[in-house]
Short mmCIF file of C-alpha atoms in Angstrom, two decimals:
data_model
loop_
_atom_site.label_atom_id
_atom_site.label_comp_id
_atom_site.label_asym_id
_atom_site.label_seq_id
_atom_site.Cartn_x
_atom_site.Cartn_y
_atom_site.Cartn_z
CA MET A 85 6.61 30.44 17.71
CA SER A 86 3.88 27.83 17.30
CA PRO A 87 2.79 27.22 13.69
CA ASN A 88 -0.76 28.06 12.63
CA LEU A 89 -2.73 24.88 11.84
CA ASP A 90 -5.86 26.66 10.54
CA ASN A 91 -4.86 25.91 6.95
CA PHE A 92 -3.56 22.39 7.59
CA TYR A 93 -5.28 19.41 5.94
CA ALA A 94 -4.44 15.76 6.55
CA VAL A 95 -4.41 13.18 3.76
CA ILE A 96 -4.57 9.46 4.54
CA PRO A 97 -3.50 7.27 1.60
CA ALA A 98 -5.22 3.94 2.31
CA GLY A 99 -3.94 1.60 -0.35
CA GLY A 100 -1.72 -1.40 -0.93
CA VAL A 101 -2.37 -5.05 -0.18
CA GLY A 102 0.11 -5.70 2.62
CA SER A 103 1.18 -8.96 0.97
CA ARG A 104 3.70 -9.79 3.71
CA LEU A 105 0.74 -10.07 6.09
CA TRP A 106 -1.10 -12.68 4.01
CA PRO A 107 -3.38 -14.52 4.71
CA LEU A 108 -4.64 -11.98 7.26
CA SER A 109 -4.31 -9.10 4.79
CA ARG A 110 -6.06 -9.72 1.46
CA ALA A 111 -6.69 -7.71 -1.69
CA ASN A 112 -10.32 -7.19 -0.66
CA ARG A 113 -9.45 -6.43 2.98
CA PRO A 114 -5.90 -5.05 3.33
CA LYS A 115 -4.04 -4.58 6.58
CA PHE A 116 -5.21 -1.02 7.29
CA LEU A 117 -8.74 -2.39 7.81
CA HIS A 118 -7.55 -4.75 10.58
CA ASP A 119 -6.78 -4.29 14.28
CA ILE A 120 -3.32 -5.78 13.88
CA ALA A 121 -1.82 -4.12 16.95
CA GLY A 122 -4.52 -5.33 19.34
CA THR A 123 -5.48 -1.78 20.38
CA GLY A 124 -9.19 -2.23 19.81
CA GLU A 125 -9.01 0.03 16.75
CA THR A 126 -8.06 -0.78 13.17
CA LEU A 127 -4.90 0.84 11.83
CA LEU A 128 -7.05 3.16 9.69
CA ARG A 129 -9.21 4.23 12.62
CA SER A 130 -6.13 4.78 14.81
CA THR A 131 -4.60 7.00 12.12
CA TRP A 132 -7.80 9.05 11.91
CA LEU A 133 -8.02 9.54 15.69
CA ARG A 134 -4.35 10.58 15.79
CA LEU A 135 -4.94 13.33 13.23
CA VAL A 136 -8.27 14.80 14.39
CA PRO A 137 -6.69 17.00 17.13
CA LEU A 138 -4.47 18.60 14.47
CA CYS A 139 -7.06 19.53 11.87
CA THR A 140 -10.62 18.49 12.87
CA GLU A 141 -12.67 15.83 11.11
CA GLN A 142 -13.72 18.19 8.31
CA ARG A 143 -10.13 18.63 7.13
CA ILE A 144 -9.12 14.98 6.76
CA MET A 145 -9.15 13.39 3.30
CA VAL A 146 -8.84 9.65 2.62
CA VAL A 147 -7.56 8.31 -0.71
CA THR A 148 -8.48 4.66 -1.21
CA GLY A 149 -9.54 2.11 -3.79
CA GLU A 150 -13.14 1.81 -4.93
CA ALA A 151 -13.26 -1.75 -3.54
CA HIS A 152 -12.61 -0.48 -0.02
CA ALA A 153 -14.98 2.48 0.01
CA GLY A 154 -17.75 0.74 1.96
CA GLU A 155 -15.60 -0.46 4.83
CA VAL A 156 -13.59 2.78 4.98
CA CYS A 157 -16.83 4.73 5.40
CA GLU A 158 -18.05 2.21 7.98
CA GLN A 159 -14.88 2.57 10.04
CA LEU A 160 -14.84 6.37 9.60
CA PRO A 161 -18.49 7.48 9.89
CA GLU A 162 -17.30 11.07 10.45
CA LEU A 163 -15.64 11.18 7.01
CA GLY A 164 -17.54 13.50 4.73
CA GLY A 165 -18.40 12.18 1.27
CA GLU A 166 -16.56 15.10 -0.31
CA ASN A 167 -13.38 14.03 1.48
CA ILE A 168 -13.08 10.47 0.21
CA VAL A 169 -11.13 10.15 -3.04
CA LEU A 170 -11.68 6.81 -4.74
CA GLU A 171 -9.01 5.37 -7.02
CA ARG A 172 -10.26 3.24 -9.90
CA SER A 173 -6.92 1.47 -9.93
CA GLY A 174 -3.73 1.73 -7.91
CA ARG A 175 -1.32 4.26 -9.47
CA ASP A 176 1.13 4.52 -6.52
CA SER A 177 1.75 7.44 -4.16
CA SER A 178 2.68 10.20 -6.64
CA ALA A 179 -0.75 10.01 -8.25
CA ALA A 180 -2.65 9.45 -5.00
CA ILE A 181 -1.01 12.24 -3.00
CA GLY A 182 -0.69 14.49 -6.05
CA LEU A 183 -4.42 14.26 -6.74
CA ALA A 184 -5.25 14.98 -3.09
CA ALA A 185 -2.96 18.02 -3.20
CA ALA A 186 -4.53 19.25 -6.43
CA ILE A 187 -8.08 18.88 -5.09
CA LEU A 188 -7.17 20.70 -1.88
CA GLU A 189 -5.43 23.50 -3.79
CA GLN A 190 -8.49 23.79 -6.06
CA ARG A 191 -10.86 24.02 -3.09
CA HIS A 192 -8.67 25.89 -0.64
CA PRO A 193 -5.95 27.98 -2.33
CA GLY A 194 -2.93 28.15 -0.05
CA ALA A 195 -3.77 24.87 1.70
CA LEU A 196 -0.97 23.00 3.46
CA LEU A 197 -1.23 19.22 3.62
CA GLY A 198 0.31 16.34 5.49
CA SER A 199 0.24 12.78 4.11
CA PHE A 200 0.20 9.91 6.62
CA ALA A 201 -0.23 6.26 5.64
CA ALA A 202 -3.29 4.44 6.96
CA ASP A 203 -1.40 1.31 7.98
CA HIS A 204 1.32 2.50 10.36
CA LEU A 205 1.47 2.20 14.13
CA VAL A 206 2.46 5.12 16.38
CA HIS A 207 3.09 4.60 20.10
CA SER A 208 2.88 8.20 21.33
CA ASP A 209 0.23 10.31 19.63
CA VAL A 210 1.29 13.35 21.68
CA ARG A 211 4.88 13.21 20.41
CA PHE A 212 3.65 12.48 16.89
CA ARG A 213 1.51 15.62 16.88
CA ARG A 214 4.41 17.64 18.25
CA ALA A 215 6.54 16.50 15.28
CA VAL A 216 3.74 17.32 12.82
CA ARG A 217 3.41 20.84 14.23
CA GLU A 218 7.13 21.37 13.65
CA ALA A 219 6.78 19.97 10.13
CA VAL A 220 3.99 22.47 9.45
CA GLY A 221 6.30 25.24 10.65
CA ALA A 222 9.00 24.18 8.20
CA ALA A 223 6.45 23.79 5.38
CA GLU A 224 5.22 27.34 6.00
CA ASP A 225 8.81 28.38 5.37
CA GLY A 226 8.61 26.85 1.88
CA TYR A 227 10.17 23.43 2.48
CA ILE A 228 8.90 20.02 1.48
CA VAL A 229 9.09 18.25 4.84
CA THR A 230 9.33 14.64 5.93
CA ILE A 231 9.28 13.14 9.41
CA GLY A 232 12.14 10.69 9.88
CA ILE A 233 11.99 8.02 12.56
CA GLN A 234 14.80 7.59 15.06
CA PRO A 235 16.02 4.02 14.40
CA VAL A 236 15.79 1.53 17.25
CA GLU A 237 17.72 -1.18 15.40
CA PRO A 238 19.72 -1.62 12.16
CA SER A 239 16.71 -2.68 10.10
CA THR A 240 17.01 -3.65 6.45
CA ALA A 241 13.24 -3.31 5.96
CA PHE A 242 13.22 0.50 5.64
CA GLY A 243 14.81 3.19 3.53
CA TYR A 244 16.98 5.74 5.35
CA ILE A 245 17.26 9.52 5.37
CA ARG A 246 20.62 11.17 5.95
CA ALA A 247 20.04 14.27 8.06
CA GLY A 248 22.31 17.26 7.55
CA ASP A 249 22.70 20.65 9.21
CA PRO A 250 20.03 22.32 11.37
CA LEU A 251 17.89 24.79 9.42
CA SER A 252 17.19 27.37 12.16
CA ILE A 253 13.48 27.70 11.45
CA ALA A 254 11.58 29.52 14.21
CA GLY A 255 8.52 27.27 14.06
CA ALA A 256 10.56 24.09 13.64
CA PRO A 257 13.58 24.12 15.98
CA SER A 258 14.56 20.49 15.30
CA ALA A 259 14.31 20.72 11.48
CA ARG A 260 17.39 19.62 9.57
CA ALA A 261 18.31 19.62 5.91
CA VAL A 262 18.07 16.28 4.11
CA GLU A 263 21.33 15.31 2.44
CA ALA A 264 20.18 12.06 0.82
CA PHE A 265 17.62 9.28 0.63
CA VAL A 266 19.00 5.75 0.73
CA GLU A 267 17.18 2.62 -0.43
CA LYS A 268 16.83 -0.38 1.87
CA PRO A 269 20.45 -1.23 2.81
CA SER A 270 22.30 -4.42 3.64
CA LEU A 271 22.55 -5.34 7.32
CA GLY A 272 26.16 -4.19 7.55
CA THR A 273 25.32 -0.84 5.97
CA ALA A 274 22.29 -0.45 8.24
CA ARG A 275 24.52 -1.02 11.27
CA ARG A 276 26.87 1.74 10.10
CA TYR A 277 23.95 4.10 9.51
CA VAL A 278 22.49 3.57 12.97
CA SER A 279 25.84 3.81 14.80
CA SER A 280 26.65 7.08 12.99
CA GLY A 281 23.59 8.82 14.43
CA GLU A 282 23.13 10.68 11.11
CA TYR A 283 20.37 8.55 9.62
CA LEU A 284 16.63 8.23 10.20
CA TRP A 285 14.13 5.71 8.91
CA ASN A 286 12.00 6.91 5.99
CA ALA A 287 8.38 6.52 7.11
CA GLY A 288 6.85 8.12 4.02
CA MET A 289 5.30 11.06 5.88
CA PHE A 290 5.29 14.27 3.83
CA ILE A 291 4.10 17.76 4.77
CA ALA A 292 4.07 20.72 2.36
CA LYS A 293 2.02 23.52 0.90
CA ALA A 294 -0.16 21.86 -1.73
CA ALA A 295 1.00 24.31 -4.40
CA ARG A 296 4.66 23.72 -3.50
CA LEU A 297 4.29 19.95 -3.69
CA LEU A 298 2.59 20.22 -7.09
CA GLU A 299 5.32 22.58 -8.28
CA VAL A 300 8.06 20.06 -7.50
CA LEU A 301 5.94 17.25 -8.97
CA ALA A 302 5.54 19.26 -12.21
CA GLU A 303 9.29 19.78 -12.46
CA ASN A 304 10.01 16.03 -12.29
CA ALA A 305 6.85 14.37 -13.65
CA PRO A 306 5.13 17.04 -15.76
CA GLU A 307 2.57 14.76 -17.42
CA LEU A 308 1.53 13.27 -14.10
CA ALA A 309 1.23 16.71 -12.49
CA ALA A 310 -0.82 18.02 -15.40
CA GLY A 311 -3.03 14.94 -15.21
CA VAL A 312 -3.89 15.27 -11.53
CA ARG A 313 -4.50 18.99 -11.95
CA GLU A 314 -6.95 18.33 -14.80
CA ILE A 315 -8.77 15.71 -12.73
CA ALA A 316 -8.88 18.06 -9.74
CA ALA A 317 -10.37 20.85 -11.86
CA ALA A 318 -13.26 18.53 -12.75
CA TRP A 319 -13.53 16.80 -9.38
CA ASP A 320 -16.39 18.85 -7.94
CA THR A 321 -18.28 19.03 -11.23
CA ASP A 322 -20.47 16.65 -13.23
CA GLN A 323 -17.46 16.01 -15.51
CA ARG A 324 -15.52 14.11 -12.83
CA ASP A 325 -16.22 10.55 -14.01
CA ALA A 326 -15.46 11.27 -17.66
CA VAL A 327 -12.20 13.07 -16.89
CA VAL A 328 -11.05 10.43 -14.38
CA GLU A 329 -11.85 7.63 -16.83
CA ARG A 330 -9.82 9.36 -19.54
CA ILE A 331 -6.79 10.44 -17.52
CA TRP A 332 -6.32 8.24 -14.45
CA PRO A 333 -5.23 5.05 -16.29
CA THR A 334 -2.56 7.03 -18.17
CA LEU A 335 -0.77 8.31 -15.05
CA ASP A 336 2.65 6.84 -14.30
CA LYS A 337 2.85 4.43 -11.36
CA ILE A 338 5.70 5.89 -9.32
CA ALA A 339 6.35 6.60 -5.66
CA ILE A 340 6.39 10.19 -4.43
CA ASP A 341 9.89 9.61 -3.05
CA TYR A 342 11.17 9.68 -6.65
CA THR A 343 9.04 12.52 -8.05
CA VAL A 344 9.09 14.92 -5.10
CA ALA A 345 11.22 13.96 -2.09
CA GLU A 346 14.50 12.97 -3.73
CA PRO A 347 14.53 15.86 -6.25
CA ALA A 348 13.68 18.31 -3.44
CA ALA A 349 16.57 16.95 -1.39
CA LYS A 350 18.98 17.53 -4.30
CA GLN A 351 17.71 21.13 -4.55
CA GLY A 352 18.19 21.73 -0.82
CA ALA A 353 14.42 22.15 -0.49
CA LEU A 354 13.70 19.11 1.70
CA ALA A 355 13.67 19.26 5.49
CA VAL A 356 13.35 16.44 8.02
CA ILE A 357 11.89 16.51 11.51
CA PRO A 358 13.29 13.69 13.68
CA GLY A 359 10.45 11.64 15.16
CA PHE A 360 10.78 10.19 18.66
CA PHE A 361 7.24 8.87 19.05
CA GLY A 362 7.73 5.14 18.51
CA TRP A 363 6.72 3.93 15.06
CA ASP A 364 6.27 0.67 13.18
CA ASP A 365 4.90 0.01 9.73
CA VAL A 366 3.82 -3.47 10.93
CA GLY A 367 4.97 -4.64 7.52
CA ASP A 368 5.33 -8.34 8.30
CA PHE A 369 4.49 -10.84 11.01
CA ALA A 370 7.87 -10.38 12.69
CA SER A 371 7.00 -6.75 13.38
CA VAL A 372 3.49 -7.74 14.51
CA SER A 373 5.05 -10.22 16.93
CA ARG A 374 7.49 -7.59 18.20
CA VAL A 375 4.73 -5.04 18.78
CA HIS A 376 2.72 -7.49 20.86
CA LEU A 377 5.79 -8.70 22.74
CA GLU A 378 6.56 -5.11 23.75
CA ALA A 379 3.05 -4.88 25.17
CA ASP A 380 3.30 -8.22 27.01
CA SER A 381 6.90 -9.26 27.58
CA ASP A 382 5.86 -12.29 29.68
CA ALA A 383 3.98 -14.02 26.86
CA ALA A 384 5.89 -16.86 25.19
CA ILE A 385 3.32 -17.14 22.42
CA THR A 386 1.43 -14.03 21.34
CA VAL A 387 -2.12 -14.85 20.27
CA ILE A 388 -4.28 -12.57 18.15
CA GLY A 389 -7.72 -14.10 18.32
CA ASP A 390 -9.15 -16.74 20.67
CA ALA A 391 -6.30 -17.53 23.07
CA ASP A 392 -8.31 -20.38 24.66
CA ARG A 393 -7.96 -22.35 21.42
CA VAL A 394 -4.16 -22.08 21.29
CA VAL A 395 -1.94 -24.51 23.23
CA SER A 396 1.86 -24.26 23.23
CA HIS A 397 4.80 -26.03 24.82
CA ASP A 398 8.41 -24.89 24.67
CA ALA A 399 7.60 -22.49 21.83
CA THR A 400 7.73 -18.77 21.19
CA GLY A 401 6.30 -16.52 18.50
CA LEU A 402 2.93 -15.47 17.11
CA VAL A 403 -0.36 -17.23 16.44
CA VAL A 404 -3.17 -15.45 14.60
CA ASN A 405 -6.37 -17.42 15.08
CA ARG A 406 -9.31 -16.59 12.82
CA THR A 407 -11.12 -19.98 13.01
CA ASP A 408 -12.61 -22.31 15.61
CA ARG A 409 -9.79 -24.82 15.23
CA VAL A 410 -7.50 -25.66 18.13
CA ILE A 411 -3.89 -24.75 17.30
CA ALA A 412 -1.09 -26.59 19.09
CA VAL A 413 2.58 -25.58 18.78
CA ALA A 414 5.51 -27.42 20.38
CA GLY A 415 9.26 -26.93 20.32
CA ILE A 416 9.47 -24.18 17.69
CA PRO A 417 11.15 -20.85 18.54
CA ASN A 418 9.82 -17.64 16.94
CA VAL A 419 7.12 -19.44 14.98
CA VAL A 420 4.39 -17.65 13.01
CA VAL A 421 1.07 -19.43 12.51
CA VAL A 422 -1.81 -17.62 10.79
CA ASP A 423 -4.99 -19.68 10.51
CA THR A 424 -7.92 -18.39 8.43
CA GLU A 425 -10.95 -20.13 6.98
CA ASP A 426 -9.42 -20.78 3.57
CA ALA A 427 -5.65 -20.55 4.07
CA LEU A 428 -3.02 -21.47 6.66
CA LEU A 429 0.44 -19.87 6.91
CA VAL A 430 3.30 -21.41 8.89
CA THR A 431 6.68 -19.66 8.93
CA THR A 432 9.10 -18.05 11.39
CA CYS A 433 9.77 -14.47 12.38
CA ALA A 434 13.17 -14.70 10.68
CA ARG A 435 11.51 -15.67 7.39
CA ALA A 436 8.53 -13.31 7.66
CA GLN A 437 9.69 -11.09 4.77
CA GLN A 438 9.51 -14.11 2.44
CA VAL A 439 5.72 -14.24 2.70
CA LYS A 440 5.70 -11.73 -0.17
CA GLU A 441 7.46 -14.27 -2.41
CA LEU A 442 4.98 -16.90 -1.26
CA VAL A 443 2.12 -14.65 -2.34
CA ALA A 444 3.72 -14.26 -5.77
CA LYS A 445 3.82 -18.05 -6.12
CA LEU A 446 0.20 -18.34 -5.05
CA ARG A 447 -0.76 -15.77 -7.68
CA ASP A 448 0.66 -18.10 -10.35
CA SER A 449 -0.76 -21.23 -8.74
CA SER A 450 -4.14 -22.92 -9.10
CA HIS A 451 -5.40 -21.09 -5.98
CA PRO A 452 -5.24 -17.33 -6.66
CA GLU A 453 -8.66 -16.96 -5.02
CA VAL A 454 -7.03 -17.04 -1.56
CA LEU A 455 -5.28 -13.73 -2.28
#
């Protein structure tokens, strides 16, 4: 039995800085506004196009920061003004997704929502939509649902989901109970997880009835749930600004994994749909390099930008060229060079995760303006 998508609404949280992709990703122009994968579309636009066949343009909501509103609307001209939710400050995913759920429930009682980050890469949109349809089927049955990604390697960059017994849901034949969420593991632990076949990567995709999600949120973060409900009640009135100004800064900054997903798993109320559609959160330059290498396995150096201004000899890796300078690389395996007008990054794929620590040092340096 195919699930009914008439009451399905998509939410795209478009936040975060993407600090591991500095200096390409900046506070005023984070990674979801860039074409990092070289597809011709930004990550945000690709996410939008992936969701439209599931719920039409009128049923997609974007939650983003006030600083990004202009470019979000430019990249998504089909986005209705009533469906962009602007955050005055980042309060993490519980507040962002909780507010979207509360607004949808206020406007459309009985609405079912799916939350999908703006800055992830999916290789097969057809398989992705198939997984979402199953997730909707499980959500109609009362579950909070996540889509877990079939691991392709023992990565330490992601959290893991331990999948349990099949749930025998008519509209979601591959749905399984979630036994546990696990934080980012050590390499040895990740190897055991992948070889066991019982674990999936946590991609932060959640599908649920809006009322059900808010119910679980209220059980575990009652003040936060009450806050987003009060804001939602005023959202489509002339009281919005006053209520947001009073309540939003008081909301706890906490991920939805801790307020909804993990508690639901402990209650036996969380289901997972295994995803086999090829996924990457392009979270650092090593993953960017890998994505481009998969697309062009013959390239020794992957160039994002003007390839005519990059010269290499006996080198492999990634060069991101955002200036008119000629970049020459010799004798360095798996190098990462990112050249922008006001900052230059040189590292390796193996050290790509450490760019976040570099950004922290820059924040405390005499040059915070480059962030």
